[in-house]
Coordinates of C-alpha atoms and ligand atoms in Angstrom, one line a residue:
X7 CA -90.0 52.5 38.6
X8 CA -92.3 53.7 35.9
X9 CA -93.8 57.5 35.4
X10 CA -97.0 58.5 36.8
X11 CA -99.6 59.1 34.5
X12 CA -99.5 61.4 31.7
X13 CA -100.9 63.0 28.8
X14 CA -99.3 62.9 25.2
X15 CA -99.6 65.0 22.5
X16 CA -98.1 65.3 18.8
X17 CA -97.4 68.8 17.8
X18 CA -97.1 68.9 13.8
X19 CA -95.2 72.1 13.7
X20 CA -93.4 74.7 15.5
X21 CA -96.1 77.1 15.6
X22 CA -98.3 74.2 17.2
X23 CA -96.0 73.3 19.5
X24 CA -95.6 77.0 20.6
X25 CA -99.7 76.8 20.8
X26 CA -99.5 74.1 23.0
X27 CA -96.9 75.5 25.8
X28 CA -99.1 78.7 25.6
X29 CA -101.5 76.7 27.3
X30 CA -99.7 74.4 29.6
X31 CA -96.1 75.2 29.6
X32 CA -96.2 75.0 33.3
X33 CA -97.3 71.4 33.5
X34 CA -96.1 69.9 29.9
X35 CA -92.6 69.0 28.7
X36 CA -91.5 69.0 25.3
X37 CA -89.7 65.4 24.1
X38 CA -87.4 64.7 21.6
X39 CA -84.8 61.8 22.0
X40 CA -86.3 61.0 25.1
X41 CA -82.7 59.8 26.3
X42 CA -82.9 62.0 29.5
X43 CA -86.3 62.9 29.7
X44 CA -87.6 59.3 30.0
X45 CA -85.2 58.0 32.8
X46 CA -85.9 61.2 35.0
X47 CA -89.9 60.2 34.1
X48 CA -89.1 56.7 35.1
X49 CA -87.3 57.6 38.2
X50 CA -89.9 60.1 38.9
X51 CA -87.0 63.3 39.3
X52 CA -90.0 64.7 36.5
X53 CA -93.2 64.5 36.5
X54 CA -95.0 66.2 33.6
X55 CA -98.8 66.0 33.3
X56 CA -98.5 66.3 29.5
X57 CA -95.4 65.2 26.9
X58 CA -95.5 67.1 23.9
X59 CA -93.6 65.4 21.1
X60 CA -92.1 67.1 18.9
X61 CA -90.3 64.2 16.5
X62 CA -92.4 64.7 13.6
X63 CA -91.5 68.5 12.9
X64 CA -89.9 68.4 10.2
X65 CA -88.8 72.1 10.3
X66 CA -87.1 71.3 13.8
X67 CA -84.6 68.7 12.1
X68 CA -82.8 71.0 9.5
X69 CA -78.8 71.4 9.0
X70 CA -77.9 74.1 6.6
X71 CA -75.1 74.8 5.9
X72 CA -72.5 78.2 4.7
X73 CA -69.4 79.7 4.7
X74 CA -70.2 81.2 8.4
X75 CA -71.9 78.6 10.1
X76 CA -73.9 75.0 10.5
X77 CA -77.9 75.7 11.7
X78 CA -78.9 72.7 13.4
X79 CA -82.6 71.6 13.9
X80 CA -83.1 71.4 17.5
X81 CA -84.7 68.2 16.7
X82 CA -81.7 66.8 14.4
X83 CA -80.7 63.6 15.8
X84 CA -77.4 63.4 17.3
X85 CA -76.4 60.1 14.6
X86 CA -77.4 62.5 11.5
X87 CA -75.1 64.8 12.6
X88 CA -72.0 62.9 13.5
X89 CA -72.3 61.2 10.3
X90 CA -72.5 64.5 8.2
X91 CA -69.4 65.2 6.3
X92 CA -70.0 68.8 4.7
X93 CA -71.0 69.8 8.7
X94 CA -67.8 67.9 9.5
X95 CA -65.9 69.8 7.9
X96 CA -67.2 72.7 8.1
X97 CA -67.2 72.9 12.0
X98 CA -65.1 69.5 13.0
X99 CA -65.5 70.1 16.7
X100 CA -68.9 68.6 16.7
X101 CA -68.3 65.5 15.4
X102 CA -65.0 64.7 17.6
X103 CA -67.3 65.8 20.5
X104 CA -70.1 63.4 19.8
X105 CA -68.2 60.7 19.5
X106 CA -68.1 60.8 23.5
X107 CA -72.0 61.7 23.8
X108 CA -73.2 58.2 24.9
X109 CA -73.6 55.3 23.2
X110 CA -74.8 54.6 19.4
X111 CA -77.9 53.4 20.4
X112 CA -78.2 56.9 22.2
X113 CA -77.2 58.7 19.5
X114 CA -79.7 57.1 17.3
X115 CA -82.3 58.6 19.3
X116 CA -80.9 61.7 20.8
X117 CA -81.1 65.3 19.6
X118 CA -78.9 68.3 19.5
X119 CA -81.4 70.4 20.7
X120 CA -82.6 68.0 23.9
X121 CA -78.9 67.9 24.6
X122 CA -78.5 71.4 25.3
X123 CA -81.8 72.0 26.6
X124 CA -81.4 69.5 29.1
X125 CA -77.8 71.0 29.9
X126 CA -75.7 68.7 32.3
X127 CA -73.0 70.0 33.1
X128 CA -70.5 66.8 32.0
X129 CA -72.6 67.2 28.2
X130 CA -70.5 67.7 25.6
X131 CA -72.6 69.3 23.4
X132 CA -73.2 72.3 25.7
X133 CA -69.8 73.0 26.3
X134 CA -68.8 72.5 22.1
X135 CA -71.5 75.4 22.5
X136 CA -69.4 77.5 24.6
X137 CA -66.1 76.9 23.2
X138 CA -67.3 77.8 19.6
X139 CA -69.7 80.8 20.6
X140 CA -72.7 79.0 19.4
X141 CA -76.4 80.8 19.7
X142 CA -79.8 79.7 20.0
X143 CA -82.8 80.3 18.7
X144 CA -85.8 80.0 21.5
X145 CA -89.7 80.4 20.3
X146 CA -93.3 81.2 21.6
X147 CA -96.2 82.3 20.6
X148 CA -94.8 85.9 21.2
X149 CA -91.6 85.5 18.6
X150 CA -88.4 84.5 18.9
X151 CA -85.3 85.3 21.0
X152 CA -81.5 84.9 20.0
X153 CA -79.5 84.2 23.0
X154 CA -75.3 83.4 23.2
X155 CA -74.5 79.8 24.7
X156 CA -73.2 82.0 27.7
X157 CA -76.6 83.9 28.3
X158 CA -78.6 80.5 27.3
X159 CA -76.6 77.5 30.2
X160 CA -77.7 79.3 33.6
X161 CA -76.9 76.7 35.6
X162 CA -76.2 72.7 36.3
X163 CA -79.7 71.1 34.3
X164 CA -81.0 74.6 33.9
X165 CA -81.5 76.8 31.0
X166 CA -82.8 80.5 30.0
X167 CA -86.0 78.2 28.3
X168 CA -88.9 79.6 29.9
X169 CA -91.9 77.3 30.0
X170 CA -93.3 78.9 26.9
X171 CA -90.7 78.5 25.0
X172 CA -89.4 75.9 22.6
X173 CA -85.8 76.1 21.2
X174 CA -85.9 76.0 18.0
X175 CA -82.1 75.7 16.3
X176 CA -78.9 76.3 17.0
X177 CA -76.1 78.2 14.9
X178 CA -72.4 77.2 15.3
X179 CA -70.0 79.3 13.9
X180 CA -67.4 78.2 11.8
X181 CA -63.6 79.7 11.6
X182 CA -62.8 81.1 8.3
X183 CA -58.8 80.8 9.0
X184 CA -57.5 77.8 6.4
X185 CA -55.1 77.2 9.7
X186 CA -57.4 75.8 12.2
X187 CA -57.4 72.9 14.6
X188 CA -59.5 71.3 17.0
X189 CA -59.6 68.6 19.9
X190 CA -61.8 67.2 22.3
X191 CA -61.0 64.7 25.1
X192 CA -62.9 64.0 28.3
X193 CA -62.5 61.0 31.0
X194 CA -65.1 59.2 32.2
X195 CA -65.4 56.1 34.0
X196 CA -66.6 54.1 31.4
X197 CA -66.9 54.9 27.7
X198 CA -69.9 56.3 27.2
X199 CA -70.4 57.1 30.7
X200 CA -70.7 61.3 31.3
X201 CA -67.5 63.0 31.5
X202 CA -65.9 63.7 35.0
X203 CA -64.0 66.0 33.3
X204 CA -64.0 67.2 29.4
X205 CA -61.9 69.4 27.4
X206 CA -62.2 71.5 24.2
X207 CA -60.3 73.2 22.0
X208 CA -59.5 75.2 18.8
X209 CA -57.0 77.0 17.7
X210 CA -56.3 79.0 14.5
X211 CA -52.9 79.8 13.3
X212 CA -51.5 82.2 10.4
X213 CA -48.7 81.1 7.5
X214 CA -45.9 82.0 10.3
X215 CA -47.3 79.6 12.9
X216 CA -48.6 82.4 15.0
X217 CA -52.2 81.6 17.2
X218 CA -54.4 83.9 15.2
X219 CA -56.8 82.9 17.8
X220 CA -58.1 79.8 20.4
X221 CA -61.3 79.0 22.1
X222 CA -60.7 76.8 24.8
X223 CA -63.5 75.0 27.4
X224 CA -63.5 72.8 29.7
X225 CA -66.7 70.6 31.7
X226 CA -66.0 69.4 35.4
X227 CA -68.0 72.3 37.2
X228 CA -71.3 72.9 37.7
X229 CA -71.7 74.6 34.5
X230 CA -69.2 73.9 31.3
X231 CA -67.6 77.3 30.2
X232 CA -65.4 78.7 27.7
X233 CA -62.6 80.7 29.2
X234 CA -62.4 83.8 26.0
X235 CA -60.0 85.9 28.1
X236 CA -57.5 83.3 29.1
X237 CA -57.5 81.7 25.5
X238 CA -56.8 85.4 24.2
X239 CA -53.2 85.0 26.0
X240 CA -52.4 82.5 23.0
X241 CA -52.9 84.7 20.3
X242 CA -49.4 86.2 18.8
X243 CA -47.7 83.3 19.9
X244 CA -46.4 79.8 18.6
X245 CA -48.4 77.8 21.1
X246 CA -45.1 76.7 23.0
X247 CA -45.4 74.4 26.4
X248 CA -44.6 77.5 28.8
X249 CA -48.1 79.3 27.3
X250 CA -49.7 76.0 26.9
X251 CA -49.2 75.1 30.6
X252 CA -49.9 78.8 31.9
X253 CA -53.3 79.1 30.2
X254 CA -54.2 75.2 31.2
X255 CA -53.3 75.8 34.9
X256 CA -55.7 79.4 34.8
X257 CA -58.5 77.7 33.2
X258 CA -58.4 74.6 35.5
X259 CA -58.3 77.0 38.1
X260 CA -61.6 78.5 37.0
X261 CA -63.7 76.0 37.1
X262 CA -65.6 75.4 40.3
X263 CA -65.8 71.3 40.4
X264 CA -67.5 69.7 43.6
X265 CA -66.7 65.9 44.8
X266 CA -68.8 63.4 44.4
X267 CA -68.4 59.4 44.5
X268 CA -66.4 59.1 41.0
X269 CA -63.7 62.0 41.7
X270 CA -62.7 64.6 44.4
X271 CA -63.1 68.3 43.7
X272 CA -58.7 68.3 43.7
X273 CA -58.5 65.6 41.4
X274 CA -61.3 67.0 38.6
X275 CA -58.9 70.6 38.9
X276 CA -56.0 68.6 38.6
X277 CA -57.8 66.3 35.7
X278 CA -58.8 69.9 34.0
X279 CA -55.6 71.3 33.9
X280 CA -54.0 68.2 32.0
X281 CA -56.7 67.9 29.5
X282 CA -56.7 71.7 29.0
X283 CA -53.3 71.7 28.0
X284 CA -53.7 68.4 25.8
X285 CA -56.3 69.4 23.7
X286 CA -54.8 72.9 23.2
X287 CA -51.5 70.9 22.1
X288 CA -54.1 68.7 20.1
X289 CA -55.7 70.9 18.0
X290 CA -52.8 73.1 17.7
X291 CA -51.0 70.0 16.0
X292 CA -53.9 69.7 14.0
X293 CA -53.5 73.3 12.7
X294 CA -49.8 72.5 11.7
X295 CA -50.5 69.9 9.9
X296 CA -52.6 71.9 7.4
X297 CA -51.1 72.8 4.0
Ligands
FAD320 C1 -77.2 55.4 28.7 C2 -77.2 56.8 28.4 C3 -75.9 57.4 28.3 C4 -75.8 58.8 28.0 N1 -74.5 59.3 28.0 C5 -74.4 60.6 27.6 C6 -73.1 61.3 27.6 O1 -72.1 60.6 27.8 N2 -73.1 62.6 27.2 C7 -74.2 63.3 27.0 O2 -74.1 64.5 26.7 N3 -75.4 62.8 27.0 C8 -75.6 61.5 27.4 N4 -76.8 60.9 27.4 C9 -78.0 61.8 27.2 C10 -78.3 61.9 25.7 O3 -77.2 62.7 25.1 C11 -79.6 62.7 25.5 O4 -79.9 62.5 24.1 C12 -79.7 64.2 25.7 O5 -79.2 64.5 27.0 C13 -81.1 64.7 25.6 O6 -81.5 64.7 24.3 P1 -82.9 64.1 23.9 O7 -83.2 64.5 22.5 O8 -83.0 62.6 24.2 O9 -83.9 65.0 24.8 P2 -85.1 64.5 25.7 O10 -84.7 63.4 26.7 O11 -86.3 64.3 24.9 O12 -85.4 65.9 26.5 C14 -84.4 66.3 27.5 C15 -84.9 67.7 28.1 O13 -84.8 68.7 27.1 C16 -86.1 69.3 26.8 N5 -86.2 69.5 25.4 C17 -85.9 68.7 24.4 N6 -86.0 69.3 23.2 C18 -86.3 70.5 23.4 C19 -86.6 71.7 22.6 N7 -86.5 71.6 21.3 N8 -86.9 72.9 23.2 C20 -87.0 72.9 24.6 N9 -86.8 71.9 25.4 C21 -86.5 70.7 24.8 C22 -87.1 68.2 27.3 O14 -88.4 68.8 27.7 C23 -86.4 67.6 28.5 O15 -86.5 68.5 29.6 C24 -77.0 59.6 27.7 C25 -78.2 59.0 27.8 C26 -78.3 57.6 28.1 C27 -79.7 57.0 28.1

């Protein structure tokens, strides 16, 4: 099928852009990648009268880097990213979770930004943005808003973006403890294909051994979430199979998956709960292995 008819407009900054949703947020869309916005156009599940593009803002594709955290562009492509090695190390969980974000060809085109803001709930990006605590910058006309991934995913394809608003960056924090490990792991049906469930995890450990402290996460329900409390249950410990399972099996249990054609909702718990407690073995390996 092809889209109706539409307008298209280039915004040449962010303050344009902002302009421009002023007056039609209602009716426009913003694009970036284009990697989801286009098939929903062409398949008509969107239907906006105007497309407001905002690839050539060059303000919008930033990554700065320092000691606390990674500021991403919203418009960054997702390929810049993956392939930048100071980000890489600096917060490693992004680049082992874009591996699984599609295809190369996708990548090539796709932003960070348009990944969150178009929030599936089997995306990896948005739940990398709950595991790590990310934030997000949102603008308008009337200034800017900080919200926490938590406050900012409201729902499966929905967001706190009001029509006004265009997000602008996103900060990821990075773990100061020398100690840390990370792990992501998801199964689809095919590579490339959106996860029926994904898992994420990091873990921090002291000179003893001890979990300093873990995020965990985990996409398979309608929204992916980070699970703060039950993580907190590893800290203090050595990360031994007894804790490892016990925090798995209460995260898994958390989630709310439905069934669909690719996986029951018993199979997608089941499915959480092992990769829970893989990736938290993962990345507590990982953590280990450091000098
Ligand atoms: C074959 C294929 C396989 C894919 N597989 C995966 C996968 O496995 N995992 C995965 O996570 N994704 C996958 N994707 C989607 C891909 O990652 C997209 O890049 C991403 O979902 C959207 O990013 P985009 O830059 O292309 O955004 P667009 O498609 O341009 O926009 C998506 C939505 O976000 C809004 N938007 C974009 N930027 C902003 C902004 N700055 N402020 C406010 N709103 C904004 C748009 O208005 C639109 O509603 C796949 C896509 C394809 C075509």
């Amino acid at each position: 099928m092809k889209a109706v008819p539409f307008d298209y407009v280039r915004a040449r900054s962010v303050a344009e852009a902002c302009e421009l949703l002023r007056r039609d947020g209602n009716d426009a869309k913003l694009i970036a990648g284009g990697q989801s916005l286009v098939p929903m156009m062409a398949m008509r599940l969107a239907r906006p009268a105007r497309l407001i593009d905002i690839n050539g803002i060059a303000a919008l594709k930033l990554i700065t880097l320092d000691a606390n955290a990674a500021r991403i562009g919203a418009c960054a492509r997702q390929c810049d990213v993956e392939r930048d090695a100071a980000l890489a190390a600096l917060v490693p969980l992004l680049k082992r979770a874009l591996a699984w974000v599609g295809h190369v060809q996708t990548r090539n085109r796709g932003t960070v930004g348009g990944s969150l803001a178009h929030a599936d709930p089997a995306a990896e990006l948005p739940l990398v943005a709950q595991v790590l605590g990310a934030s997000v910058v949102l603008r308008s006309t009337a200034g800017a808003r900080k919200l926490s991934a938590a406050e900012f995913f409201t729902g499966p394809l929905t967001t706190a973006i009001e029509p006004q608003e265009c997000l602008e960056g996103i900060s990821w924090p990075a773990w100061p403890e020398r100690r840390t490990g990370c792990a992501f792991t998801e199964v689809s049906r095919r590579h490339g294909d959106f996860a029926i469930v994904a898992a994420a995890a990091q873990i921090a450990l002291d000179e003893d051994g001890k979990c300093v402290r873990a995020s965990l996460g985990l996409a398979g329900g309608s929204i992916p979430l980070a699970f703060p409390q039950i993580a907190a249950r590893l800290a203090g410990t050595r990360v031994d199979d007894n804790v490892v399972a016990g925090v798995a099996h209460d995260a898994a249990a958390a989630i709310d998956p439905g069934s669909d054609l690719h996986a029951s909702a018993d199979f997608r718990r089941h499915l959480a709960e092992v990769l829970a407690a893989r990736v938290l073995r993962a990345a507590c390996d990982e953590a280990r292995a450091r000098p």
